[in-house]
PDB file of C-alpha atoms in Angstrom:
ATOM      1  CA  UNK L1383       0.979  -6.482 -22.473  1.00 56.00           C
ATOM      2  CA  UNK L1384       2.099  -7.085 -18.888  1.00 60.00           C
ATOM      3  CA  UNK L1385       5.739  -6.456 -19.744  1.00 68.00           C
ATOM      4  CA  UNK L1386       4.765  -3.314 -21.643  1.00 74.00           C
ATOM      5  CA  UNK L1387       3.148  -2.081 -18.428  1.00 70.00           C
ATOM      6  CA  UNK L1388       6.401  -2.744 -16.551  1.00 75.00           C
ATOM      7  CA  UNK L1389       8.452  -0.876 -19.157  1.00 81.00           C
ATOM      8  CA  UNK L1390       5.905   1.928 -19.062  1.00 79.00           C
ATOM      9  CA  UNK L1391       6.315   2.246 -15.273  1.00 83.00           C
ATOM     10  CA  UNK L1392      10.093   2.541 -15.582  1.00 89.00           C
ATOM     11  CA  UNK L1393       9.872   4.943 -18.535  1.00 91.00           C
ATOM     12  CA  UNK L1394       7.380   7.141 -16.688  1.00 91.00           C
ATOM     13  CA  UNK L1395       9.675   7.341 -13.633  1.00 93.00           C
ATOM     14  CA  UNK L1396      12.639   8.254 -15.843  1.00 94.00           C
ATOM     15  CA  UNK L1397      10.649  11.003 -17.567  1.00 95.00           C
ATOM     16  CA  UNK L1398       9.668  12.477 -14.187  1.00 96.00           C
ATOM     17  CA  UNK L1399      13.233  12.345 -12.864  1.00 97.00           C
ATOM     18  CA  UNK L1400      14.573  13.941 -16.064  1.00 97.00           C
ATOM     19  CA  UNK L1401      12.016  16.735 -15.764  1.00 98.00           C
ATOM     20  CA  UNK L1402      13.054  17.301 -12.138  1.00 98.00           C
ATOM     21  CA  UNK L1403      16.706  17.572 -13.170  1.00 98.00           C
ATOM     22  CA  UNK L1404      15.832  20.136 -15.850  1.00 98.00           C
ATOM     23  CA  UNK L1405      13.736  22.195 -13.426  1.00 98.00           C
ATOM     24  CA  UNK L1406      16.069  21.843 -10.430  1.00 97.00           C
ATOM     25  CA  UNK L1407      13.457  20.029  -8.321  1.00 98.00           C
ATOM     26  CA  UNK L1408      15.249  18.028  -5.628  1.00 98.00           C
ATOM     27  CA  UNK L1409      12.482  16.950  -3.252  1.00 98.00           C
ATOM     28  CA  UNK L1410      10.549  14.018  -4.779  1.00 98.00           C
ATOM     29  CA  UNK L1411       8.246  11.288  -3.459  1.00 98.00           C
ATOM     30  CA  UNK L1412       7.877   8.109  -5.503  1.00 97.00           C
ATOM     31  CA  UNK L1413       5.108   5.659  -4.600  1.00 96.00           C
ATOM     32  CA  UNK L1414       6.611   2.202  -4.739  1.00 97.00           C
ATOM     33  CA  UNK L1415       5.032  -0.964  -3.342  1.00 96.00           C
ATOM     34  CA  UNK L1416       5.337  -3.835  -0.895  1.00 95.00           C
ATOM     35  CA  UNK L1417       5.490  -5.952  -4.078  1.00 94.00           C
ATOM     36  CA  UNK L1418       9.234  -5.239  -4.390  1.00 96.00           C
ATOM     37  CA  UNK L1419       9.897  -7.695  -1.534  1.00 95.00           C
ATOM     38  CA  UNK L1420       8.220 -10.694  -3.165  1.00 91.00           C
ATOM     39  CA  UNK L1421       7.776 -13.835  -1.053  1.00 78.00           C
ATOM     40  CA  UNK L1422      11.020 -13.443   0.847  1.00 67.00           C
ATOM     41  CA  UNK L1423      10.830 -15.363   4.122  1.00 67.00           C
ATOM     42  CA  UNK L1424      11.738 -12.527   6.495  1.00 73.00           C
ATOM     43  CA  UNK L1425       8.669 -10.883   8.012  1.00 79.00           C
ATOM     44  CA  UNK L1426       7.994  -8.093   8.769  1.00 93.00           C
ATOM     45  CA  UNK L1427       9.741  -6.665   5.729  1.00 96.00           C
ATOM     46  CA  UNK L1428      12.458  -4.086   6.423  1.00 96.00           C
ATOM     47  CA  UNK L1429      14.004  -1.697   3.926  1.00 97.00           C
ATOM     48  CA  UNK L1430      17.514  -3.170   4.251  1.00 95.00           C
ATOM     49  CA  UNK L1431      16.591  -6.745   3.357  1.00 94.00           C
ATOM     50  CA  UNK L1432      16.905  -8.433  -0.001  1.00 92.00           C
ATOM     51  CA  UNK L1433      14.159  -7.747  -2.543  1.00 94.00           C
ATOM     52  CA  UNK L1434      13.014 -10.570  -4.798  1.00 92.00           C
ATOM     53  CA  UNK L1435       9.791  -9.542  -6.582  1.00 93.00           C
ATOM     54  CA  UNK L1436       7.729 -12.380  -8.027  1.00 88.00           C
ATOM     55  CA  UNK L1437       5.664 -10.446 -10.565  1.00 90.00           C
ATOM     56  CA  UNK L1438       6.218  -7.887 -13.294  1.00 90.00           C
ATOM     57  CA  UNK L1439       4.565  -5.137 -11.244  1.00 91.00           C
ATOM     58  CA  UNK L1440       7.084  -5.599  -8.421  1.00 93.00           C
ATOM     59  CA  UNK L1441       9.976  -5.780 -10.878  1.00 93.00           C
ATOM     60  CA  UNK L1442       8.932  -2.459 -12.415  1.00 94.00           C
ATOM     61  CA  UNK L1443       8.652  -0.794  -9.012  1.00 95.00           C
ATOM     62  CA  UNK L1444      12.048  -2.097  -7.881  1.00 96.00           C
ATOM     63  CA  UNK L1445      13.705  -0.992 -11.133  1.00 95.00           C
ATOM     64  CA  UNK L1446      12.264   2.491 -10.635  1.00 96.00           C
ATOM     65  CA  UNK L1447      13.655   2.561  -7.088  1.00 97.00           C
ATOM     66  CA  UNK L1448      17.098   1.682  -8.458  1.00 96.00           C
ATOM     67  CA  UNK L1449      16.736   4.477 -10.992  1.00 96.00           C
ATOM     68  CA  UNK L1450      15.807   6.870  -8.190  1.00 97.00           C
ATOM     69  CA  UNK L1451      19.058   6.051  -6.417  1.00 97.00           C
ATOM     70  CA  UNK L1452      20.985   6.594  -9.647  1.00 97.00           C
ATOM     71  CA  UNK L1453      19.440  10.062 -10.045  1.00 98.00           C
ATOM     72  CA  UNK L1454      20.287  10.829  -6.428  1.00 98.00           C
ATOM     73  CA  UNK L1455      23.926   9.915  -6.908  1.00 98.00           C
ATOM     74  CA  UNK L1456      24.291  11.585 -10.311  1.00 98.00           C
ATOM     75  CA  UNK L1457      22.053  14.648 -10.022  1.00 98.00           C
ATOM     76  CA  UNK L1458      21.331  15.103  -6.323  1.00 98.00           C
ATOM     77  CA  UNK L1459      17.627  14.233  -6.489  1.00 98.00           C
ATOM     78  CA  UNK L1460      16.348  13.310  -3.028  1.00 98.00           C
ATOM     79  CA  UNK L1461      13.793  10.708  -4.027  1.00 98.00           C
ATOM     80  CA  UNK L1462      11.843   9.108  -1.193  1.00 98.00           C
ATOM     81  CA  UNK L1463      10.583   5.731  -2.488  1.00 98.00           C
ATOM     82  CA  UNK L1464       7.576   4.803  -0.345  1.00 98.00           C
ATOM     83  CA  UNK L1465       6.981   1.064  -0.247  1.00 98.00           C
ATOM     84  CA  UNK L1466       3.251   1.132   0.384  1.00 98.00           C
ATOM     85  CA  UNK L1467       1.238  -1.856   1.582  1.00 96.00           C
ATOM     86  CA  UNK L1468      -2.172  -2.709   0.039  1.00 94.00           C
ATOM     87  CA  UNK L1469      -4.398   0.303   0.585  1.00 95.00           C
ATOM     88  CA  UNK L1470      -8.142   0.567   1.058  1.00 96.00           C
ATOM     89  CA  UNK L1471     -10.518   3.514   0.977  1.00 96.00           C
ATOM     90  CA  UNK L1472     -13.673   4.915  -0.589  1.00 94.00           C
ATOM     91  CA  UNK L1473     -13.481   5.064  -4.379  1.00 88.00           C
ATOM     92  CA  UNK L1474     -15.625   4.563  -7.476  1.00 81.00           C
ATOM     93  CA  UNK L1475     -13.833   1.544  -8.880  1.00 84.00           C
ATOM     94  CA  UNK L1476     -12.311  -0.844  -6.343  1.00 83.00           C
ATOM     95  CA  UNK L1477      -9.600  -2.884  -8.066  1.00 82.00           C
ATOM     96  CA  UNK L1478      -8.904  -5.642  -5.539  1.00 87.00           C
ATOM     97  CA  UNK L1479     -11.661  -8.308  -5.778  1.00 90.00           C
ATOM     98  CA  UNK L1480     -11.750  -9.035  -2.036  1.00 91.00           C
ATOM     99  CA  UNK L1481     -12.050  -5.376  -1.066  1.00 94.00           C
ATOM    100  CA  UNK L1482     -14.683  -4.872  -3.747  1.00 94.00           C
ATOM    101  CA  UNK L1483     -16.716  -7.756  -2.334  1.00 95.00           C
ATOM    102  CA  UNK L1484     -16.419  -6.367   1.195  1.00 96.00           C
ATOM    103  CA  UNK L1485     -17.728  -2.959   0.157  1.00 95.00           C
ATOM    104  CA  UNK L1486     -20.531  -4.228  -2.083  1.00 95.00           C
ATOM    105  CA  UNK L1487     -21.816  -6.812   0.387  1.00 97.00           C
ATOM    106  CA  UNK L1488     -21.634  -4.468   3.350  1.00 97.00           C
ATOM    107  CA  UNK L1489     -23.478  -1.707   1.481  1.00 96.00           C
ATOM    108  CA  UNK L1490     -26.168  -4.241   0.498  1.00 96.00           C
ATOM    109  CA  UNK L1491     -26.305  -5.621   4.075  1.00 97.00           C
ATOM    110  CA  UNK L1492     -25.368  -9.057   2.793  1.00 97.00           C
ATOM    111  CA  UNK L1493     -23.054 -11.584   4.505  1.00 96.00           C
ATOM    112  CA  UNK L1494     -19.366 -11.353   3.674  1.00 96.00           C
ATOM    113  CA  UNK L1495     -18.054 -14.670   2.329  1.00 92.00           C
ATOM    114  CA  UNK L1496     -14.573 -15.805   3.353  1.00 92.00           C
ATOM    115  CA  UNK L1497     -13.063 -18.974   1.953  1.00 88.00           C
ATOM    116  CA  UNK L1498     -11.089 -21.117   4.386  1.00 86.00           C
ATOM    117  CA  UNK L1499     -10.157 -20.096   7.902  1.00 87.00           C
ATOM    118  CA  UNK L1500      -9.726 -16.390   7.172  1.00 89.00           C
ATOM    119  CA  UNK L1501      -6.326 -16.437   8.892  1.00 88.00           C
ATOM    120  CA  UNK L1502      -4.457 -15.326   5.775  1.00 89.00           C
ATOM    121  CA  UNK L1503      -2.990 -11.974   6.749  1.00 92.00           C
ATOM    122  CA  UNK L1504      -1.081  -9.042   5.336  1.00 92.00           C
ATOM    123  CA  UNK L1505      -0.479  -5.367   5.951  1.00 95.00           C
ATOM    124  CA  UNK L1506      -3.489  -3.230   4.956  1.00 96.00           C
ATOM    125  CA  UNK L1507      -3.364   0.554   5.272  1.00 97.00           C
ATOM    126  CA  UNK L1508      -6.061   3.214   4.994  1.00 98.00           C
ATOM    127  CA  UNK L1509      -5.515   5.696   2.159  1.00 97.00           C
ATOM    128  CA  UNK L1510      -5.483   8.689   4.526  1.00 97.00           C
ATOM    129  CA  UNK L1511      -2.508   7.167   6.343  1.00 98.00           C
ATOM    130  CA  UNK L1512      -0.769   6.720   2.988  1.00 98.00           C
ATOM    131  CA  UNK L1513      -1.395  10.420   2.328  1.00 98.00           C
ATOM    132  CA  UNK L1514       0.058  11.204   5.747  1.00 98.00           C
ATOM    133  CA  UNK L1515       3.226   9.331   4.788  1.00 98.00           C
ATOM    134  CA  UNK L1516       3.506  11.265   1.519  1.00 98.00           C
ATOM    135  CA  UNK L1517       3.103  14.634   3.269  1.00 98.00           C
ATOM    136  CA  UNK L1518       5.670  13.728   5.924  1.00 98.00           C
ATOM    137  CA  UNK L1519       8.128  12.631   3.226  1.00 98.00           C
ATOM    138  CA  UNK L1520       7.745  15.970   1.432  1.00 98.00           C
ATOM    139  CA  UNK L1521       8.420  17.801   4.688  1.00 98.00           C
ATOM    140  CA  UNK L1522      11.906  16.222   4.805  1.00 98.00           C
ATOM    141  CA  UNK L1523      13.513  17.484   1.575  1.00 98.00           C
ATOM    142  CA  UNK L1524      17.021  16.274   2.444  1.00 98.00           C
ATOM    143  CA  UNK L1525      16.027  12.639   2.988  1.00 98.00           C
ATOM    144  CA  UNK L1526      16.237   9.985   0.282  1.00 98.00           C
ATOM    145  CA  UNK L1527      15.967   6.225  -0.022  1.00 98.00           C
ATOM    146  CA  UNK L1528      13.315   3.610   0.667  1.00 98.00           C
ATOM    147  CA  UNK L1529      10.659   3.863   3.395  1.00 98.00           C
ATOM    148  CA  UNK L1530       7.871   1.435   4.281  1.00 98.00           C
ATOM    149  CA  UNK L1531       4.394   2.917   4.678  1.00 98.00           C
ATOM    150  CA  UNK L1532       1.694   0.670   6.110  1.00 98.00           C
ATOM    151  CA  UNK L1533      -0.204  -0.178   9.261  1.00 97.00           C
ATOM    152  CA  UNK L1534       2.870  -1.984  10.568  1.00 96.00           C
ATOM    153  CA  UNK L1535       1.320  -5.339  11.516  1.00 95.00           C
ATOM    154  CA  UNK L1536      -0.477  -8.357  10.124  1.00 94.00           C
ATOM    155  CA  UNK L1537      -4.201  -7.945   9.500  1.00 96.00           C
ATOM    156  CA  UNK L1538      -6.101 -11.179   8.938  1.00 95.00           C
ATOM    157  CA  UNK L1539      -8.887 -11.493   6.390  1.00 94.00           C
ATOM    158  CA  UNK L1540     -11.289 -12.128   9.287  1.00 95.00           C
ATOM    159  CA  UNK L1541     -10.192  -8.978  11.124  1.00 97.00           C
ATOM    160  CA  UNK L1542     -10.541  -6.796   8.041  1.00 97.00           C
ATOM    161  CA  UNK L1543     -13.946  -8.262   7.181  1.00 97.00           C
ATOM    162  CA  UNK L1544     -15.204  -7.714  10.725  1.00 97.00           C
ATOM    163  CA  UNK L1545     -13.949  -4.118  10.600  1.00 98.00           C
ATOM    164  CA  UNK L1546     -15.884  -3.519   7.373  1.00 98.00           C
ATOM    165  CA  UNK L1547     -19.046  -5.031   8.876  1.00 98.00           C
ATOM    166  CA  UNK L1548     -18.690  -2.863  11.998  1.00 98.00           C
ATOM    167  CA  UNK L1549     -17.861   0.326  10.127  1.00 98.00           C
ATOM    168  CA  UNK L1550     -20.588  -0.152   7.507  1.00 98.00           C
ATOM    169  CA  UNK L1551     -23.108  -1.270  10.136  1.00 97.00           C
ATOM    170  CA  UNK L1552     -23.619  -4.591   8.372  1.00 98.00           C
ATOM    171  CA  UNK L1553     -25.180  -6.933  10.925  1.00 97.00           C
ATOM    172  CA  UNK L1554     -25.151  -9.832   8.433  1.00 96.00           C
ATOM    173  CA  UNK L1555     -21.529 -10.456   9.433  1.00 95.00           C
ATOM    174  CA  UNK L1556     -19.136 -12.929   7.848  1.00 94.00           C
ATOM    175  CA  UNK L1557     -19.597 -16.503   6.630  1.00 93.00           C
ATOM    176  CA  UNK L1558     -16.621 -18.865   6.406  1.00 88.00           C
ATOM    177  CA  UNK L1559     -16.784 -21.386   3.556  1.00 88.00           C
ATOM    178  CA  UNK L1560     -14.361 -24.198   4.296  1.00 81.00           C
ATOM    179  CA  UNK L1561     -14.505 -25.696   0.800  1.00 75.00           C
ATOM    180  CA  UNK L1562     -13.020 -22.645  -0.891  1.00 66.00           C
ATOM    181  CA  UNK L1563      -9.392 -22.128  -1.798  1.00 71.00           C
ATOM    182  CA  UNK L1564      -7.483 -20.033   0.726  1.00 71.00           C
ATOM    183  CA  UNK L1565      -4.280 -18.179  -0.139  1.00 70.00           C
ATOM    184  CA  UNK L1566      -1.589 -18.771   2.473  1.00 73.00           C
ATOM    185  CA  UNK L1567      -0.133 -15.269   2.675  1.00 78.00           C
ATOM    186  CA  UNK L1568       1.519 -13.670   5.684  1.00 82.00           C
ATOM    187  CA  UNK L1569       3.401 -10.439   5.006  1.00 89.00           C
ATOM    188  CA  UNK L1570       3.656  -7.147   6.830  1.00 93.00           C
ATOM    189  CA  UNK L1571       5.879  -4.084   6.835  1.00 96.00           C
ATOM    190  CA  UNK L1572       8.123  -2.710   9.529  1.00 97.00           C
ATOM    191  CA  UNK L1573       7.403   1.031   9.702  1.00 98.00           C
ATOM    192  CA  UNK L1574      10.178   1.804  12.180  1.00 98.00           C
ATOM    193  CA  UNK L1575      12.312   3.701   9.668  1.00 98.00           C
ATOM    194  CA  UNK L1576       9.516   6.133   8.725  1.00 98.00           C
ATOM    195  CA  UNK L1577       8.459   6.373  12.380  1.00 98.00           C
ATOM    196  CA  UNK L1578      11.956   7.271  13.564  1.00 98.00           C
ATOM    197  CA  UNK L1579      12.743   9.608  10.659  1.00 98.00           C
ATOM    198  CA  UNK L1580       9.428  11.445  10.276  1.00 98.00           C
ATOM    199  CA  UNK L1581       7.198  10.488  13.189  1.00 98.00           C
ATOM    200  CA  UNK L1582       4.942   8.475  10.881  1.00 98.00           C
ATOM    201  CA  UNK L1583       2.227   6.623  12.784  1.00 98.00           C
ATOM    202  CA  UNK L1584      -1.038   5.238  11.377  1.00 98.00           C
ATOM    203  CA  UNK L1585      -3.825   7.407  12.810  1.00 97.00           C
ATOM    204  CA  UNK L1586      -6.835   5.271  11.865  1.00 97.00           C
ATOM    205  CA  UNK L1587      -7.902   1.945  13.303  1.00 97.00           C
ATOM    206  CA  UNK L1588      -9.502  -0.412  10.796  1.00 98.00           C
ATOM    207  CA  UNK L1589     -12.990   0.219  12.192  1.00 98.00           C
ATOM    208  CA  UNK L1590     -12.494   4.011  12.233  1.00 98.00           C
ATOM    209  CA  UNK L1591     -11.369   3.903   8.611  1.00 98.00           C
ATOM    210  CA  UNK L1592     -14.387   1.819   7.585  1.00 98.00           C
ATOM    211  CA  UNK L1593     -16.767   4.137   9.452  1.00 98.00           C
ATOM    212  CA  UNK L1594     -15.351   7.119   7.568  1.00 98.00           C
ATOM    213  CA  UNK L1595     -15.647   5.258   4.263  1.00 97.00           C
ATOM    214  CA  UNK L1596     -19.281   4.429   5.020  1.00 97.00           C
ATOM    215  CA  UNK L1597     -20.063   8.095   5.713  1.00 97.00           C
ATOM    216  CA  UNK L1598     -18.450   9.047   2.399  1.00 96.00           C
ATOM    217  CA  UNK L1599     -20.563   6.523   0.504  1.00 94.00           C
ATOM    218  CA  UNK L1600     -23.759   7.602   2.289  1.00 93.00           C
ATOM    219  CA  UNK L1601     -23.118  11.199   1.238  1.00 91.00           C
ATOM    220  CA  UNK L1602     -22.545  10.085  -2.356  1.00 86.00           C
ATOM    221  CA  UNK L1603     -19.167  11.832  -2.325  1.00 72.00           C
ATOM    222  CA  UNK L1604     -17.557   9.108  -4.450  1.00 71.00           C
TER     223      UNK L1604
END
């Protein structure tokens, strides 16, 4: 089933690129992922480094990027492959378990539980900043290739949890449980290429993003 999902991702990208060729659409944005890099030791990740994905999802995204380059060379499609870091924002069904716990506990005014030291860190980006990157990419029809879209720095689990508590006005705060298993992850994206090419710059701090999310949930807009 997992491999079928990977094949489906590649097939879907091919169908879109074929349709663009038939309809003479040259300006295309493809949402790729930080997962294409895998656990490669260089950090922050830059677009020119080696990619070594460690899961089927990353393999599918990388294969679609390669296909995008093929369609550029063969048919002149200017595909911008945006390597997006883990995103967060207000939505009905939160997929990532940690983000789901943050939202649910903060909305219930319950303590946020963090296993270990909470120093595990990666690049988290607010969905509105992802949208900004997509719009900027579309405004540069002659560009093609791979571009990182993220916050551009490491965000620890503790920092993100504190931002949620502040933004959602959850005074219960966070509780560190030392006995739990902690994932040792440290990965972030360099956003210099998108910054230099398009002027991309994250506009939301973590707390500002969480405050906006909280207002959305209070209004029942999700």
